[in-house]
Coordinates of C-alpha atoms in Angstrom, one line a residue:
M25 CA -0.5 -11.6 10.3
F26 CA -2.9 -8.8 10.4
R27 CA -1.7 -7.6 7.0
Y28 CA -2.3 -11.0 5.5
T29 CA -5.8 -11.2 6.9
L30 CA -6.6 -7.7 5.5
M31 CA -5.3 -8.8 2.1
R32 CA -7.4 -11.9 2.2
L33 CA -10.5 -9.9 3.0
G34 CA -9.6 -7.5 0.2
V35 CA -9.4 -10.3 -2.3
F36 CA -12.7 -11.7 -1.0
A37 CA -14.4 -8.2 -1.2
G38 CA -13.1 -7.8 -4.8
C39 CA -14.5 -11.2 -5.8
L40 CA -17.8 -10.3 -4.0
V41 CA -18.2 -7.1 -6.0
V42 CA -17.4 -8.9 -9.3
V43 CA -19.7 -11.8 -8.7
W44 CA -22.5 -9.5 -7.5
G45 CA -22.1 -7.5 -10.7
L46 CA -22.1 -10.6 -12.9
V47 CA -25.2 -12.1 -11.2
Y48 CA -27.2 -8.9 -11.4
S49 CA -26.2 -8.3 -15.0
G50 CA -27.5 -11.7 -15.9
V51 CA -24.1 -13.2 -16.9
M52 CA -24.2 -15.7 -14.1
P53 CA -27.3 -17.5 -12.8
R54 CA -29.2 -16.2 -9.8
G55 CA -29.8 -18.4 -6.7
L56 CA -33.0 -20.2 -6.1
G57 CA -35.7 -18.1 -4.4
D58 CA -34.4 -16.0 -1.6
S59 CA -30.9 -17.7 -1.6
N60 CA -29.4 -15.1 -4.0
I61 CA -27.2 -13.4 -1.4
M62 CA -26.0 -16.8 -0.1
W63 CA -25.2 -17.8 -3.7
I64 CA -23.1 -14.7 -4.3
V65 CA -21.2 -15.0 -1.0
L66 CA -20.5 -18.7 -1.5
L67 CA -19.4 -18.3 -5.1
S68 CA -17.2 -15.4 -4.0
L69 CA -15.5 -17.6 -1.3
V70 CA -14.9 -20.4 -3.9
I71 CA -13.4 -18.0 -6.3
S72 CA -11.3 -15.9 -3.8
A73 CA -9.7 -19.0 -2.2
P74 CA -7.5 -20.1 -5.1
I75 CA -6.7 -16.5 -6.0
S76 CA -5.5 -15.8 -2.5
F77 CA -3.5 -19.0 -2.4
V78 CA -1.6 -17.9 -5.5
V79 CA -1.4 -14.1 -5.2
L80 CA -0.7 -13.9 -1.5
R81 CA 1.9 -16.7 -1.3
K82 CA 4.8 -14.4 -0.1
E83 CA 2.6 -12.7 2.5
R84 CA 1.4 -16.1 3.8
D85 CA 5.0 -17.3 4.1
R86 CA 5.9 -14.1 6.1
A87 CA 2.9 -14.6 8.3
S88 CA 3.8 -18.3 8.9
V89 CA 7.3 -17.3 9.9
Q90 CA 5.9 -14.9 12.5
V91 CA 3.6 -17.6 13.9
V92 CA 6.5 -20.1 14.2
E93 CA 8.6 -17.5 16.0
R94 CA 5.8 -16.7 18.4
V95 CA 5.2 -20.4 19.1
D96 CA 8.9 -21.0 19.7
R97 CA 9.0 -18.1 22.1
M98 CA 6.1 -19.5 24.0
K99 CA 7.7 -22.9 24.2
A100 CA 10.9 -21.4 25.5
N101 CA 8.9 -19.5 28.2
L102 CA 7.1 -22.7 29.2
D103 CA 10.3 -24.6 29.4
A104 CA 11.9 -21.8 31.5
N105 CA 8.9 -21.8 33.9
R106 CA 8.9 -25.6 34.1
S107 CA 12.6 -25.6 35.1
Q108 CA 12.0 -22.9 37.7
E109 CA 9.2 -24.9 39.2
D110 CA 11.3 -28.1 39.2
E111 CA 14.1 -26.3 40.9
A112 CA 11.7 -24.9 43.5
I113 CA 10.3 -28.3 44.2
D114 CA 13.7 -29.9 44.4
S115 CA 15.0 -27.2 46.9
A116 CA 11.9 -27.6 49.0
Q117 CA 12.3 -31.4 49.2
A118 CA 16.0 -31.0 50.0
S119 CA 15.2 -28.8 53.1

């Protein structure tokens, strides 16, 4: 999961550098007034999202498998704890 997050940040950083270069070289329009930084960041986010979706597909699938395994483990632990509590309550009521 950490690896996927770092890869997403890397794609965003690359897009940020490219967009920044294009805006300051005059190829792309600048933002209005003092909004230039916000324009560059938002444009980079919009561009990096589909790139990450396509390029990082395998890594995203690996990360989702890890998340599913972790959730399944937590559910199993909760079920085990719940059954232990039920057994303790049943044995206390039987006494």
